[in-house]
């Protein structure tokens, strides 16, 4: 089992969000997973321009660190996303990565993977931002196992309890991968999403050749 944790706080080793991402990874390691940590703020990832080249060719016009990161994510069984709350949303660094993954959405390329999210905030919206990250993972085809969200403004020591929650979440993530755990409600949504994108890609097959070939090779389109 391979689990990758991505921290999007620009504070480096001083990041409280990093502590939670590392907590999830430590719990996963204790449960038997191979873990990889990524500081996305140390990477060079350019903005998506919505040019559609990835739809047509399966490649990007940008020469940066994103393809290598996507390869690591594609190679993993589990994905952990972490971000602090920046004006009720994820950091710009993480949003830039997520925007570059439209081809992953169209191909539902993370089907069969499991994911979770962690978020720190000063006083509000930690839960909502964590939910957003999990929604993004779900959009790529991932089964979601949970989240850790903590508000630190009034109680900086709350990070200690949140770290314990994060380790428990890492063990839960690993167990879900081991047992191929499934949630019927999510399965329904994932199935409907897959069928939608199959139709969308089929309709645009002359423009989106790469994506049509992807679904065809998977035996999902004629």
C-alpha atoms as a printed R data frame, in Angstrom:
    type eleno elety resid chain resno       x      y       z
1   ATOM     1    CA   UNK     A     1   0.000  0.000   0.000
2   ATOM     2    CA   UNK     A     2   1.240  3.449  -0.941
3   ATOM     3    CA   UNK     A     3  -0.136  6.616   0.611
4   ATOM     4    CA   UNK     A     4   0.878 10.132  -0.382
5   ATOM     5    CA   UNK     A     5   0.293 13.180   1.794
6   ATOM     6    CA   UNK     A     6   0.292 16.654   0.232
7   ATOM     7    CA   UNK     A     7   0.685 19.728   2.435
8   ATOM     8    CA   UNK     A     8  -0.176 23.087   0.884
9   ATOM     9    CA   UNK     A     9   0.747 25.444   3.702
10  ATOM    10    CA   UNK     A    10   3.571 27.829   2.768
11  ATOM    11    CA   UNK     A    11   4.932 27.779   6.337
12  ATOM    12    CA   UNK     A    12   7.155 24.753   5.798
13  ATOM    13    CA   UNK     A    13   8.194 22.945   8.966
14  ATOM    14    CA   UNK     A    14   6.371 25.570  11.088
15  ATOM    15    CA   UNK     A    15   3.059 24.589   9.482
16  ATOM    16    CA   UNK     A    16   0.352 23.266  11.791
17  ATOM    17    CA   UNK     A    17  -1.341 21.691   8.777
18  ATOM    18    CA   UNK     A    18   1.895 19.839   8.074
19  ATOM    19    CA   UNK     A    19   1.644 18.328  11.549
20  ATOM    20    CA   UNK     A    20  -1.765 16.911  10.684
21  ATOM    21    CA   UNK     A    21  -0.671 15.594   7.281
22  ATOM    22    CA   UNK     A    22   2.325 13.950   8.945
23  ATOM    23    CA   UNK     A    23   0.003 12.583  11.624
24  ATOM    24    CA   UNK     A    24  -2.138 10.852   9.014
25  ATOM    25    CA   UNK     A    25   0.969  9.488   7.314
26  ATOM    26    CA   UNK     A    26   2.396  8.247  10.619
27  ATOM    27    CA   UNK     A    27  -0.845  6.436  11.415
28  ATOM    28    CA   UNK     A    28  -0.754  4.900   7.951
29  ATOM    29    CA   UNK     A    29   2.879  3.891   8.391
30  ATOM    30    CA   UNK     A    30   2.089  2.210  11.699
31  ATOM    31    CA   UNK     A    31  -0.687  0.312   9.922
32  ATOM    32    CA   UNK     A    32   1.751 -0.998   7.311
33  ATOM    33    CA   UNK     A    33   1.623  1.513   4.460
34  ATOM    34    CA   UNK     A    34   4.524  2.989   2.513
35  ATOM    35    CA   UNK     A    35   4.236  6.760   2.861
36  ATOM    36    CA   UNK     A    36   5.365  9.779   0.845
37  ATOM    37    CA   UNK     A    37   5.174 13.400   1.970
38  ATOM    38    CA   UNK     A    38   5.003 16.274  -0.526
39  ATOM    39    CA   UNK     A    39   5.365 19.968   0.261
40  ATOM    40    CA   UNK     A    40   3.500 21.407  -2.702
41  ATOM    41    CA   UNK     A    41   4.765 24.916  -1.952
42  ATOM    42    CA   UNK     A    42   8.267 23.736  -2.836
43  ATOM    43    CA   UNK     A    43   7.126 22.741  -6.334
44  ATOM    44    CA   UNK     A    44   6.819 24.776  -9.518
45  ATOM    45    CA   UNK     A    45   3.239 24.343 -10.736
46  ATOM    46    CA   UNK     A    46   1.828 26.746 -13.329
47  ATOM    47    CA   UNK     A    47  -1.761 27.876 -13.681
48  ATOM    48    CA   UNK     A    48  -4.196 25.948 -15.858
49  ATOM    49    CA   UNK     A    49  -5.198 27.917 -18.975
50  ATOM    50    CA   UNK     A    50  -8.136 25.664 -19.939
51  ATOM    51    CA   UNK     A    51  -6.540 25.060 -23.329
52  ATOM    52    CA   UNK     A    52  -7.819 21.463 -23.537
53  ATOM    53    CA   UNK     A    53  -4.506 19.948 -24.633
54  ATOM    54    CA   UNK     A    54  -4.698 17.347 -21.869
55  ATOM    55    CA   UNK     A    55  -8.141 16.283 -23.124
56  ATOM    56    CA   UNK     A    56  -6.862 15.843 -26.658
57  ATOM    57    CA   UNK     A    57  -3.337 14.541 -26.122
58  ATOM    58    CA   UNK     A    58  -3.004 13.498 -22.498
59  ATOM    59    CA   UNK     A    59  -0.217 16.014 -21.958
60  ATOM    60    CA   UNK     A    60   0.155 19.613 -20.817
61  ATOM    61    CA   UNK     A    61   1.578 22.718 -22.441
62  ATOM    62    CA   UNK     A    62   3.449 23.582 -19.230
63  ATOM    63    CA   UNK     A    63   6.919 22.278 -18.441
64  ATOM    64    CA   UNK     A    64   6.878 22.150 -14.647
65  ATOM    65    CA   UNK     A    65   6.663 19.834 -11.632
66  ATOM    66    CA   UNK     A    66   3.007 18.870 -12.013
67  ATOM    67    CA   UNK     A    67   3.407 15.747 -14.215
68  ATOM    68    CA   UNK     A    68   5.814 14.167 -11.706
69  ATOM    69    CA   UNK     A    69   3.442 14.948  -8.845
70  ATOM    70    CA   UNK     A    70   0.480 13.520 -10.748
71  ATOM    71    CA   UNK     A    71   2.488 10.361 -11.404
72  ATOM    72    CA   UNK     A    72   3.115  9.959  -7.674
73  ATOM    73    CA   UNK     A    73  -0.573 10.460  -6.940
74  ATOM    74    CA   UNK     A    74  -1.541  8.003  -9.677
75  ATOM    75    CA   UNK     A    75   0.851  5.436  -8.222
76  ATOM    76    CA   UNK     A    76  -0.636  5.745  -4.725
77  ATOM    77    CA   UNK     A    77  -3.487  3.760  -3.216
78  ATOM    78    CA   UNK     A    78  -4.387  6.565  -0.816
79  ATOM    79    CA   UNK     A    79  -4.172 10.368  -1.005
80  ATOM    80    CA   UNK     A    80  -4.152 12.855   1.866
81  ATOM    81    CA   UNK     A    81  -4.724 16.550   1.137
82  ATOM    82    CA   UNK     A    82  -3.900 19.207   3.714
83  ATOM    83    CA   UNK     A    83  -4.495 22.949   3.678
84  ATOM    84    CA   UNK     A    84  -4.991 25.770   6.143
85  ATOM    85    CA   UNK     A    85  -8.056 27.933   5.701
86  ATOM    86    CA   UNK     A    86  -7.173 30.951   3.553
87  ATOM    87    CA   UNK     A    87 -10.268 33.189   3.318
88  ATOM    88    CA   UNK     A    88 -12.604 30.196   3.613
89  ATOM    89    CA   UNK     A    89 -10.803 28.168   0.944
90  ATOM    90    CA   UNK     A    90  -7.665 26.147   0.288
91  ATOM    91    CA   UNK     A    91  -4.357 27.890  -0.358
92  ATOM    92    CA   UNK     A    92  -3.590 29.143  -3.852
93  ATOM    93    CA   UNK     A    93  -0.855 26.529  -4.185
94  ATOM    94    CA   UNK     A    94  -3.284 23.648  -3.711
95  ATOM    95    CA   UNK     A    95  -5.982 25.222  -5.869
96  ATOM    96    CA   UNK     A    96  -3.448 25.565  -8.680
97  ATOM    97    CA   UNK     A    97  -2.731 21.830  -8.473
98  ATOM    98    CA   UNK     A    98  -6.410 20.901  -8.353
99  ATOM    99    CA   UNK     A    99  -7.171 23.046 -11.412
100 ATOM   100    CA   UNK     A   100  -4.535 21.192 -13.408
101 ATOM   101    CA   UNK     A   101  -6.408 17.900 -12.878
102 ATOM   102    CA   UNK     A   102  -9.340 18.362 -15.251
103 ATOM   103    CA   UNK     A   103  -8.174 15.427 -17.367
104 ATOM   104    CA   UNK     A   104  -8.145 13.299 -14.214
105 ATOM   105    CA   UNK     A   105 -11.773 14.292 -13.627
106 ATOM   106    CA   UNK     A   106 -12.893 13.467 -17.174
107 ATOM   107    CA   UNK     A   107 -11.190 10.068 -17.006
108 ATOM   108    CA   UNK     A   108 -12.191  9.400 -13.391
109 ATOM   109    CA   UNK     A   109  -8.596  8.263 -13.192
110 ATOM   110    CA   UNK     A   110  -8.468  7.892  -9.405
111 ATOM   111    CA   UNK     A   111 -11.250  5.300  -9.295
112 ATOM   112    CA   UNK     A   112 -10.306  2.629  -6.770
113 ATOM   113    CA   UNK     A   113  -8.224  4.996  -4.648
114 ATOM   114    CA   UNK     A   114  -9.053  6.220  -1.150
115 ATOM   115    CA   UNK     A   115  -8.624  9.688   0.263
116 ATOM   116    CA   UNK     A   116  -9.024 12.040   3.199
117 ATOM   117    CA   UNK     A   117  -8.336 15.656   4.116
118 ATOM   118    CA   UNK     A   118  -7.029 17.738   7.016
119 ATOM   119    CA   UNK     A   119  -7.453 21.449   7.663
120 ATOM   120    CA   UNK     A   120  -6.391 23.998  10.263
121 ATOM   121    CA   UNK     A   121  -8.052 27.364  10.757
122 ATOM   122    CA   UNK     A   122  -7.877 30.300  13.089
123 ATOM   123    CA   UNK     A   123 -11.529 30.444  14.026
124 ATOM   124    CA   UNK     A   124 -13.849 29.161  11.322
125 ATOM   125    CA   UNK     A   125 -14.500 27.130   8.175
126 ATOM   126    CA   UNK     A   126 -11.988 24.351   8.869
127 ATOM   127    CA   UNK     A   127 -14.719 21.764   8.303
128 ATOM   128    CA   UNK     A   128 -15.890 23.393   5.102
129 ATOM   129    CA   UNK     A   129 -12.377 23.615   3.648
130 ATOM   130    CA   UNK     A   130 -11.695 19.964   4.544
131 ATOM   131    CA   UNK     A   131 -14.995 19.031   2.884
132 ATOM   132    CA   UNK     A   132 -13.929 20.916  -0.231
133 ATOM   133    CA   UNK     A   133 -10.682 18.942  -0.459
134 ATOM   134    CA   UNK     A   134 -12.567 15.683  -0.041
135 ATOM   135    CA   UNK     A   135 -15.061 16.798  -2.691
136 ATOM   136    CA   UNK     A   136 -12.169 17.451  -5.068
137 ATOM   137    CA   UNK     A   137 -10.778 13.973  -4.441
138 ATOM   138    CA   UNK     A   138 -14.233 12.513  -4.984
139 ATOM   139    CA   UNK     A   139 -14.469 14.350  -8.297
140 ATOM   140    CA   UNK     A   140 -11.416 12.381  -9.454
141 ATOM   141    CA   UNK     A   141 -13.090  9.067  -8.559
142 ATOM   142    CA   UNK     A   142 -11.712  8.621  -5.039
143 ATOM   143    CA   UNK     A   143 -13.595  6.979  -2.128
144 ATOM   144    CA   UNK     A   144 -13.452  9.290   0.916
145 ATOM   145    CA   UNK     A   145 -12.801  7.913   4.415
146 ATOM   146    CA   UNK     A   146 -12.891 11.044   6.573
147 ATOM   147    CA   UNK     A   147 -11.338 14.332   7.651
148 ATOM   148    CA   UNK     A   148  -9.715 16.193  10.536
149 ATOM   149    CA   UNK     A   149 -10.583 19.870  10.941
150 ATOM   150    CA   UNK     A   150  -9.419 22.010  13.838
151 ATOM   151    CA   UNK     A   151  -9.786 25.653  14.902
152 ATOM   152    CA   UNK     A   152  -6.670 26.890  16.674
153 ATOM   153    CA   UNK     A   153  -7.340 30.594  17.227
154 ATOM   154    CA   UNK     A   154  -8.951 30.253  20.661
155 ATOM   155    CA   UNK     A   155  -7.046 27.112  21.640
156 ATOM   156    CA   UNK     A   156  -3.594 26.640  20.079
157 ATOM   157    CA   UNK     A   157  -3.176 23.443  22.107
158 ATOM   158    CA   UNK     A   158  -6.028 21.861  20.161
159 ATOM   159    CA   UNK     A   159  -3.444 20.762  17.602
160 ATOM   160    CA   UNK     A   160  -2.312 18.028  20.023
161 ATOM   161    CA   UNK     A   161  -5.703 16.352  20.039
162 ATOM   162    CA   UNK     A   162  -6.051 16.889  16.306
163 ATOM   163    CA   UNK     A   163  -2.757 15.068  15.725
164 ATOM   164    CA   UNK     A   164  -4.157 12.046  17.548
165 ATOM   165    CA   UNK     A   165  -7.248 12.224  15.329
166 ATOM   166    CA   UNK     A   166  -4.987 12.462  12.289
167 ATOM   167    CA   UNK     A   167  -3.085  9.309  13.248
168 ATOM   168    CA   UNK     A   168  -6.375  7.472  13.740
169 ATOM   169    CA   UNK     A   169  -7.502  8.718  10.320
170 ATOM   170    CA   UNK     A   170  -4.301  7.391   8.768
171 ATOM   171    CA   UNK     A   171  -4.988  3.958  10.229
172 ATOM   172    CA   UNK     A   172  -8.575  4.143   8.994
173 ATOM   173    CA   UNK     A   173  -7.361  5.088   5.516
174 ATOM   174    CA   UNK     A   174  -4.972  2.146   5.453
175 ATOM   175    CA   UNK     A   175  -7.620 -0.272   6.677
176 ATOM   176    CA   UNK     A   176 -10.008  0.938   3.964
177 ATOM   177    CA   UNK     A   177  -7.367  0.206   1.334
178 ATOM   178    CA   UNK     A   178  -6.641 -3.232   2.822
179 ATOM   179    CA   UNK     A   179 -10.281 -4.286   2.963
180 ATOM   180    CA   UNK     A   180 -11.437 -2.437  -0.166
181 ATOM   181    CA   UNK     A   181 -14.025 -0.699   2.005
182 ATOM   182    CA   UNK     A   182 -16.971  0.816   0.202
183 ATOM   183    CA   UNK     A   183 -19.692  3.282   1.128
184 ATOM   184    CA   UNK     A   184 -22.929  2.664  -0.820
185 ATOM   185    CA   UNK     A   185 -23.862  6.360  -0.881
186 ATOM   186    CA   UNK     A   186 -20.496  7.289  -2.363
187 ATOM   187    CA   UNK     A   187 -20.606  4.343  -4.758
188 ATOM   188    CA   UNK     A   188 -23.857  5.692  -6.201
189 ATOM   189    CA   UNK     A   189 -22.372  9.145  -6.722
190 ATOM   190    CA   UNK     A   190 -19.164  7.742  -8.224
191 ATOM   191    CA   UNK     A   191 -21.122  5.546 -10.628
192 ATOM   192    CA   UNK     A   192 -23.329  8.419 -11.776
193 ATOM   193    CA   UNK     A   193 -20.291 10.645 -12.229
194 ATOM   194    CA   UNK     A   194 -18.484  7.996 -14.252
195 ATOM   195    CA   UNK     A   195 -21.460  7.536 -16.553
196 ATOM   196    CA   UNK     A   196 -21.762 11.301 -17.005
197 ATOM   197    CA   UNK     A   197 -18.135 11.723 -18.054
198 ATOM   198    CA   UNK     A   198 -18.283  8.714 -20.363
199 ATOM   199    CA   UNK     A   199 -21.165 10.405 -22.187
200 ATOM   200    CA   UNK     A   200 -19.399 13.764 -22.205
201 ATOM   201    CA   UNK     A   201 -16.171 12.317 -23.578
202 ATOM   202    CA   UNK     A   202 -18.039 10.241 -26.159
203 ATOM   203    CA   UNK     A   203 -19.876 13.349 -27.353
204 ATOM   204    CA   UNK     A   204 -16.547 15.169 -27.744
205 ATOM   205    CA   UNK     A   205 -14.535 12.221 -29.012
206 ATOM   206    CA   UNK     A   206 -13.283 14.037 -32.103
207 ATOM   207    CA   UNK     A   207 -11.779 16.810 -29.949
208 ATOM   208    CA   UNK     A   208 -10.831 14.802 -26.873
209 ATOM   209    CA   UNK     A   209  -9.067 11.872 -28.529
210 ATOM   210    CA   UNK     A   210  -6.860 11.002 -25.566
211 ATOM   211    CA   UNK     A   211  -9.801 10.773 -23.190
212 ATOM   212    CA   UNK     A   212 -11.914  8.778 -25.637
213 ATOM   213    CA   UNK     A   213  -9.021  6.355 -26.141
214 ATOM   214    CA   UNK     A   214  -8.634  6.116 -22.339
215 ATOM   215    CA   UNK     A   215 -12.239  5.053 -21.821
216 ATOM   216    CA   UNK     A   216 -12.145  2.793 -24.862
217 ATOM   217    CA   UNK     A   217  -9.024  1.014 -23.585
218 ATOM   218    CA   UNK     A   218 -10.816  0.500 -20.258
219 ATOM   219    CA   UNK     A   219 -13.624 -1.250 -22.127
220 ATOM   220    CA   UNK     A   220 -16.126  1.443 -21.189
221 ATOM   221    CA   UNK     A   221 -16.715  2.931 -24.664
222 ATOM   222    CA   UNK     A   222 -16.995  1.249 -28.084
